[in-house]
Tab-separated table of C-alpha atoms in Angstrom:
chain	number	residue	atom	x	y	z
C	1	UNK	CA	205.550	177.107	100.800
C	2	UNK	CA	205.207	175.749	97.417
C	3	UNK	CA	204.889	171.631	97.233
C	4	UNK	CA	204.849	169.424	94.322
C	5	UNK	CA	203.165	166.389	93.643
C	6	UNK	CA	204.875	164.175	91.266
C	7	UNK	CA	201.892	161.818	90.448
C	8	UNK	CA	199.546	160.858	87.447
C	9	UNK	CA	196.583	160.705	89.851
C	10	UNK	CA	196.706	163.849	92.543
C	11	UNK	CA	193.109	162.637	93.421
C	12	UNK	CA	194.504	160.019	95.238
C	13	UNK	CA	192.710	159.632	98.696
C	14	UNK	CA	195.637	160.378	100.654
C	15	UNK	CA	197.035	163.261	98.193
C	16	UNK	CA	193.936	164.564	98.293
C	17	UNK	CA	193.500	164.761	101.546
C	18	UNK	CA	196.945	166.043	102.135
C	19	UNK	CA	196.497	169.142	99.499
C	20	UNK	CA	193.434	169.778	101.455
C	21	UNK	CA	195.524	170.347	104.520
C	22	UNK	CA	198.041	172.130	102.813
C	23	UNK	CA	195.946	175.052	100.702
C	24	UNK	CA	195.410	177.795	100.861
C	25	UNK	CA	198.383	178.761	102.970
C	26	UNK	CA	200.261	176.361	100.708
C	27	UNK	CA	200.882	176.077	96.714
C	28	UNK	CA	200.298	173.082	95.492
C	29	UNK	CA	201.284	171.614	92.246
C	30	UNK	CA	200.978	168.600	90.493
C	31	UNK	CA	203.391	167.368	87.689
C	32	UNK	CA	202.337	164.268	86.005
C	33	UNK	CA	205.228	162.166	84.548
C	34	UNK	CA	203.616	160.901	81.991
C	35	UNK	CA	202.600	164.112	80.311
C	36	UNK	CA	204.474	166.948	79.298
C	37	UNK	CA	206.497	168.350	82.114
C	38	UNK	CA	207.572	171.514	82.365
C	39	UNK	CA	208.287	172.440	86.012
C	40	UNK	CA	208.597	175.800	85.586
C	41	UNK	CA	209.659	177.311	89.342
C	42	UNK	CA	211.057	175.018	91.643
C	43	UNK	CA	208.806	173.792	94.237
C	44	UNK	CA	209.983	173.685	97.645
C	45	UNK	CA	209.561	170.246	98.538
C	46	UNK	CA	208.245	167.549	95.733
C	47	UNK	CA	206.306	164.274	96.625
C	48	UNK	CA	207.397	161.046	94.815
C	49	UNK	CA	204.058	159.156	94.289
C	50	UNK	CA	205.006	157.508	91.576
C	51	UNK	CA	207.390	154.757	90.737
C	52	UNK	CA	207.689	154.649	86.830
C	53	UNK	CA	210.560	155.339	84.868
C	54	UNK	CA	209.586	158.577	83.304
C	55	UNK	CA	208.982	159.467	87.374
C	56	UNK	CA	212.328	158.216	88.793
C	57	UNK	CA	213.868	160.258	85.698
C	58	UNK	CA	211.384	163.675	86.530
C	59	UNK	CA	212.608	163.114	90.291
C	60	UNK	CA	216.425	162.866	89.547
C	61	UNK	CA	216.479	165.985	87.342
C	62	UNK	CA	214.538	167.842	90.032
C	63	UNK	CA	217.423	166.562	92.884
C	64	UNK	CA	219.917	168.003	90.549
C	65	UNK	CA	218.330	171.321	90.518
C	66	UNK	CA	218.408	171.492	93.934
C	67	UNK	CA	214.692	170.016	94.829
C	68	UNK	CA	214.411	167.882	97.887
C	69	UNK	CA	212.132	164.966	96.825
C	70	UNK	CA	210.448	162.751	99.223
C	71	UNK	CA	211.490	160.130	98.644
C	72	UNK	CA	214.255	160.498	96.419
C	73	UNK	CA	214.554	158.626	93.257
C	74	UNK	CA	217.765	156.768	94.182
C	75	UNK	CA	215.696	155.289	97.463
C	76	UNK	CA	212.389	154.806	94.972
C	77	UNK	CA	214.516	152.732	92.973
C	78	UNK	CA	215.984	150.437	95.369
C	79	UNK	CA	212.291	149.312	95.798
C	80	UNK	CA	211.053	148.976	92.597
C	81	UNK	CA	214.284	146.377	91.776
C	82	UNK	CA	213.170	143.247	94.239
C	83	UNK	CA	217.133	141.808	93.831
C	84	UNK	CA	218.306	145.130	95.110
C	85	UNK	CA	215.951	145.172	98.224
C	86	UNK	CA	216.469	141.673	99.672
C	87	UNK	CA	220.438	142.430	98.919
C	88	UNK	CA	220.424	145.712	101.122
C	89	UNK	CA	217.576	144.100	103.601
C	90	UNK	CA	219.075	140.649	104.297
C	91	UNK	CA	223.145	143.107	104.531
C	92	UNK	CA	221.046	145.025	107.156
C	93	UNK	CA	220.139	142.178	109.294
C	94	UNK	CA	216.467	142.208	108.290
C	95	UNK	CA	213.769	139.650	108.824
C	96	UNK	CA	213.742	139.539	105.191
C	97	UNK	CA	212.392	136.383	102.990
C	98	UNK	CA	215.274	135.166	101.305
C	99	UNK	CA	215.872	135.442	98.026
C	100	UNK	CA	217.319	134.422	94.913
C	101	UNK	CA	217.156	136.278	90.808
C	102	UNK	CA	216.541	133.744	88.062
C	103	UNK	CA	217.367	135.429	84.784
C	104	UNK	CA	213.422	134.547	83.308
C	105	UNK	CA	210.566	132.668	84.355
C	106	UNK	CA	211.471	129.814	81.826
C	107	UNK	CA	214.864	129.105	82.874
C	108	UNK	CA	213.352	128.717	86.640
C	109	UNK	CA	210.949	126.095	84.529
C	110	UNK	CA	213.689	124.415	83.907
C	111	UNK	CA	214.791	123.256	87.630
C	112	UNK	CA	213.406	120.514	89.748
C	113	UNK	CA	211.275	122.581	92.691
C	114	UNK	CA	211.793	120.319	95.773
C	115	UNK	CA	209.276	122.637	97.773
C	116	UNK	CA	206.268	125.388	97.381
C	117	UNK	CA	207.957	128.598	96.293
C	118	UNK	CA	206.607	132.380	95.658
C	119	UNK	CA	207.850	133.641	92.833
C	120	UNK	CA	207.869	137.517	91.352
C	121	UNK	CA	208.708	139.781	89.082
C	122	UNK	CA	212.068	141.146	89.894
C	123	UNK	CA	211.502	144.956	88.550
C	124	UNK	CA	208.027	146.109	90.860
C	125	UNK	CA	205.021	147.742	89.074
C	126	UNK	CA	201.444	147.164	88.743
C	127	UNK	CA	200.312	144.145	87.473
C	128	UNK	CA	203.678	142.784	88.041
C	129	UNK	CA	203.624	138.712	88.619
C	130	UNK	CA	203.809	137.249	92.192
C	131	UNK	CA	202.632	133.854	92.822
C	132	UNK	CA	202.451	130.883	94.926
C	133	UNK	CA	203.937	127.433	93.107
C	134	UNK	CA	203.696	124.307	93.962
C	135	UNK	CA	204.794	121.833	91.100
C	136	UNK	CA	205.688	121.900	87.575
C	137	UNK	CA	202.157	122.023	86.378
C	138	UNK	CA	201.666	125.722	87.961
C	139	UNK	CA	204.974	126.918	86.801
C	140	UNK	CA	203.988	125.716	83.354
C	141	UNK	CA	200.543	127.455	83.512
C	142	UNK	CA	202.733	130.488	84.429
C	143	UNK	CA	205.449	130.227	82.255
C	144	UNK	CA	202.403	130.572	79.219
C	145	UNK	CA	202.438	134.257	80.013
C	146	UNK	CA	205.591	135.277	82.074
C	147	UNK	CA	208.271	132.799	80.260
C	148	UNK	CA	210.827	135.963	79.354
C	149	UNK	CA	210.069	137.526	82.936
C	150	UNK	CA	213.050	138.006	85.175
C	151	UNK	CA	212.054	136.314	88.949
C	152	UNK	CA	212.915	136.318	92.180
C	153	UNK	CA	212.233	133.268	93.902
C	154	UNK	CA	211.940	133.099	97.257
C	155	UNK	CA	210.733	130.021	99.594
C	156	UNK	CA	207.056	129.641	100.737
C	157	UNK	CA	206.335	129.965	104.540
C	158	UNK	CA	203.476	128.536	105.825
C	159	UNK	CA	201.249	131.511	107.554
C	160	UNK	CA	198.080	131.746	108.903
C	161	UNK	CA	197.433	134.006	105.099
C	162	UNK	CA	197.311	137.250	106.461
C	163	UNK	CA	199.764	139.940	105.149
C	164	UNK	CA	200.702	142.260	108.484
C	165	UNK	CA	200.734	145.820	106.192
C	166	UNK	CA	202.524	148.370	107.772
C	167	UNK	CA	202.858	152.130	106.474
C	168	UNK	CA	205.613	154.577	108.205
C	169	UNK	CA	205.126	158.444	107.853
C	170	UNK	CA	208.119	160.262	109.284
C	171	UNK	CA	208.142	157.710	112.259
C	172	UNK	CA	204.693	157.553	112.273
C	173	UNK	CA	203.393	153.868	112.236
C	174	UNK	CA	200.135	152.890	110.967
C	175	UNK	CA	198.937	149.552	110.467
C	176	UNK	CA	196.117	147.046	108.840
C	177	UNK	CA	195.530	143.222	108.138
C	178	UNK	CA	194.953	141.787	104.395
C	179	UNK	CA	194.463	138.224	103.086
C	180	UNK	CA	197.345	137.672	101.334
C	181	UNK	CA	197.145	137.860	97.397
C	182	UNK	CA	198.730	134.603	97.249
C	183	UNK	CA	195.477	132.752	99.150
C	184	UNK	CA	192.142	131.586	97.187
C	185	UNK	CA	189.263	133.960	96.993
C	186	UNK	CA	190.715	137.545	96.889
C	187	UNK	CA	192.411	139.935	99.331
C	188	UNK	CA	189.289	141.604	100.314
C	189	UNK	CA	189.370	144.544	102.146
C	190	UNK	CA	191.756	145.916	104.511
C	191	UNK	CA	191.370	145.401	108.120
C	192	UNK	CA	192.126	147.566	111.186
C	193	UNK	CA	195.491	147.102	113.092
C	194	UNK	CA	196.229	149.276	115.868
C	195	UNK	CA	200.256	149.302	116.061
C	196	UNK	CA	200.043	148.453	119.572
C	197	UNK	CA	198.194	145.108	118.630
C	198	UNK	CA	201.111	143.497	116.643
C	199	UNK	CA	203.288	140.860	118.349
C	200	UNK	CA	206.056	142.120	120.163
C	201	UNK	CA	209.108	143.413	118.498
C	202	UNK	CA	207.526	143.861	115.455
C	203	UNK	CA	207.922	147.439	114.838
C	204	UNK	CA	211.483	147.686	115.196
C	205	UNK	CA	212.361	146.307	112.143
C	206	UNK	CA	209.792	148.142	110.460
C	207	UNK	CA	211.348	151.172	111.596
C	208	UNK	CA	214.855	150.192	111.131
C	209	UNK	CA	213.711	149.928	107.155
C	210	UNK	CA	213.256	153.502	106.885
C	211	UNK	CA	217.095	154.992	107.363
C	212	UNK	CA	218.614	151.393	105.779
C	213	UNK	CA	216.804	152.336	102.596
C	214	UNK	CA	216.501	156.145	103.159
C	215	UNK	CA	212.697	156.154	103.180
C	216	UNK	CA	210.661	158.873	104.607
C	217	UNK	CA	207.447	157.044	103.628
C	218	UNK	CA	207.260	153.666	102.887
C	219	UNK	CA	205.212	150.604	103.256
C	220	UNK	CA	206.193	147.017	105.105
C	221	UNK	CA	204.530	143.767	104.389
C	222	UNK	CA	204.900	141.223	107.120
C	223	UNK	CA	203.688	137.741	107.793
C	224	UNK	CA	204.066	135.741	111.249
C	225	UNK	CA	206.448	132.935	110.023
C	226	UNK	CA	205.314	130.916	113.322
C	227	UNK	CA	205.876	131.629	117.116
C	228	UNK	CA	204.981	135.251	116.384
C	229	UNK	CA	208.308	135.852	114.727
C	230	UNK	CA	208.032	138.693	111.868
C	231	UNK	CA	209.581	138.047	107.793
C	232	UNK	CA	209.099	140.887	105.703
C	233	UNK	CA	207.893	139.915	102.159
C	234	UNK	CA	208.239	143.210	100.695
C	235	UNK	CA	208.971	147.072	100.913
C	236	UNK	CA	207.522	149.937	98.886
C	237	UNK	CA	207.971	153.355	98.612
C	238	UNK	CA	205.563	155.715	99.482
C	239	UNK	CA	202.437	153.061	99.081
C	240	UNK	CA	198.822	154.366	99.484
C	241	UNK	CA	197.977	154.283	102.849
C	242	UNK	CA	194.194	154.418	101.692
C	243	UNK	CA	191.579	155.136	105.098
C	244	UNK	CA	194.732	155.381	107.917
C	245	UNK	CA	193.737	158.611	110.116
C	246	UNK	CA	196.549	160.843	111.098
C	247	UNK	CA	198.545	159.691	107.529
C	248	UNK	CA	197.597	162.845	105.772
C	249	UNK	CA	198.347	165.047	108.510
C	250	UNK	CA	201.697	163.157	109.028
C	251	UNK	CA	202.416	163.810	105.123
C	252	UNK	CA	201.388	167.618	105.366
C	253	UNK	CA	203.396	168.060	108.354
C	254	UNK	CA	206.592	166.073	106.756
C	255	UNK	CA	206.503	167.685	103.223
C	256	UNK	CA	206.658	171.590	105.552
C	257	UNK	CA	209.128	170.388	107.917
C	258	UNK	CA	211.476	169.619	104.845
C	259	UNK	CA	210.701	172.540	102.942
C	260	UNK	CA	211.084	174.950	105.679
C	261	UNK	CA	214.771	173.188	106.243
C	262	UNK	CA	215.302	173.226	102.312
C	263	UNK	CA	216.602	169.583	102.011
C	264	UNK	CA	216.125	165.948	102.904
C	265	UNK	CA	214.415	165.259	106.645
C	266	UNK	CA	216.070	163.520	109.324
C	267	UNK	CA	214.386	159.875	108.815
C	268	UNK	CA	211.979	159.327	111.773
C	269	UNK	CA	212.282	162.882	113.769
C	270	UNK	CA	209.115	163.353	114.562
C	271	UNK	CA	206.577	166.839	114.486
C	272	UNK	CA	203.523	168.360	115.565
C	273	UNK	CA	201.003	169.220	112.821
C	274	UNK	CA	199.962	172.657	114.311
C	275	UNK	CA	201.949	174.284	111.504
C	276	UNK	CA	199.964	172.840	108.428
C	277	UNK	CA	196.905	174.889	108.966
C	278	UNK	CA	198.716	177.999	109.730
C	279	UNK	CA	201.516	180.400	108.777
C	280	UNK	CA	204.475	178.367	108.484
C	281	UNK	CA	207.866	178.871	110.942
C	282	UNK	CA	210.350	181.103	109.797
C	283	UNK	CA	213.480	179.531	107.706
């Protein structure tokens, strides 16, 4: 099988570790979007781990080929475009914070804010703004740097400042704690989280975000609004999952099950991982 890597950084711990699984019964091929691409021969499967323009453009002309791509740009996009996501979330009956779009961070300036609100950037990338604010002063201070920004505005829950992160992999759950990047001093490092450990009926919303966004792999955060009861704060597309054992084997095992089939997995059906190491199953 030949898989792709659409990504500006294939040394990415868990791309790394998944190419290492994959070769050398496997091709595998890297195509940075922010280079020169030429794709030459199609790849059997390509991985989406990367979320900027040029990328979402690279993955939609590689769908129109014929080239599955996990996940596909249309689903990519839904998460990158933070209107979009609370729209099909909150639709879907998801614990989702709700939100509101203000057309720029100046014209939210120009409201009364009756209570603590988080505000971010609407359009997702690195570096994008989200913060916690309070009063006028803060939105100000904000406003010095971000005032032509288009926001979403969402609410402030009180929480205990820990973001519940949870990555899914085909079905696969995996799971750590973070101080939230909205509290004083830092995130910090990640913390363990076995699944089993959250608060009941946690992971069925998590779960039900894969096949209402068509996700394969994805990434939930989650704080305990109070009583145990889950709000998800945010959804990405295939997120790091830095350190999580099992994830790369869970990737591997995906990206073969879909090329083998020649198209877009079932969301969630679940595999063995037998098959990466060795010949692959007949077509």
């Amino acid at each position: 099988m030949r898989i792709g890597l659409i990504t500006a950084d294939p040394d990415h711990q868990l791309l790394a570790d998944t190419t290492d699984l994959l070769t050398p019964r496997h091709e595998v091929v890297t195509l940075d979007p922010g280079g020169h691409v030429c794709p030459g021969e199609l790849a059997d499967v390509y991985l989406l781990k990367a979320r900027t323009p040029r990328a979402l453009a690279l993955a939609a002309s590689l769908e129109r080929a014929g080239a599955p791509v996990v996940n596909s740009a249309a689903a990519t996009a839904r998460c990158q475009d933070r209107t979009v996501m609370a729209e099909l979330a909150l639709r879907a009956g998801l614990p989702f914070a709700r939100t509101r779009t203000v057309a720029s961070l100046a014209g939210l300036a120009a409201e009364r804010l009756r209570r603590p609100v988080v505000v971010k950037s609407r359009h997702s990338r690195r570096h994008d703004l989200v913060a916690r604010v309070d009063d006028a002063a803060r939105l100000s201070a904000l406003s010095a740097d971000w005032a032509d920004e288009p926001v979403v505005v969402q609410d402030f829950v009180p929480n205990d400042g820990w973001d519940h992160k949870l990555w899914v992999v085909a079905g696969r759950v995996f799971a750590a704690l973070r101080r939230s990047e909205l509290t004083a001093g830092g995130r910090g490092p990640a913390l363990p989280l076995a699944p089993d450990a959250l608060p009941p009926g946690w992971l069925e919303p998590v779960r039900r975000v894969g096949p209402v966004f068509s996700l394969d792999v994805y990434g939930v955060d989650l704080i305990d609004a109070g009583g145990g009861t889950p709000l998800i704060v945010d959804i990405n597309a295939f997120p790091g999952i830095r350190g999580q054992a099992g994830a790369p084997e869970a990737l591997a095992a995906l990206a073969l099950r879909i090329a083998e089939r020649g198209g877009r997995s079932t969301p969630h059906a679940m595999t063995g991982t037998t098959e990466i190491l060795g010949e692959p199953r007949p077509k």
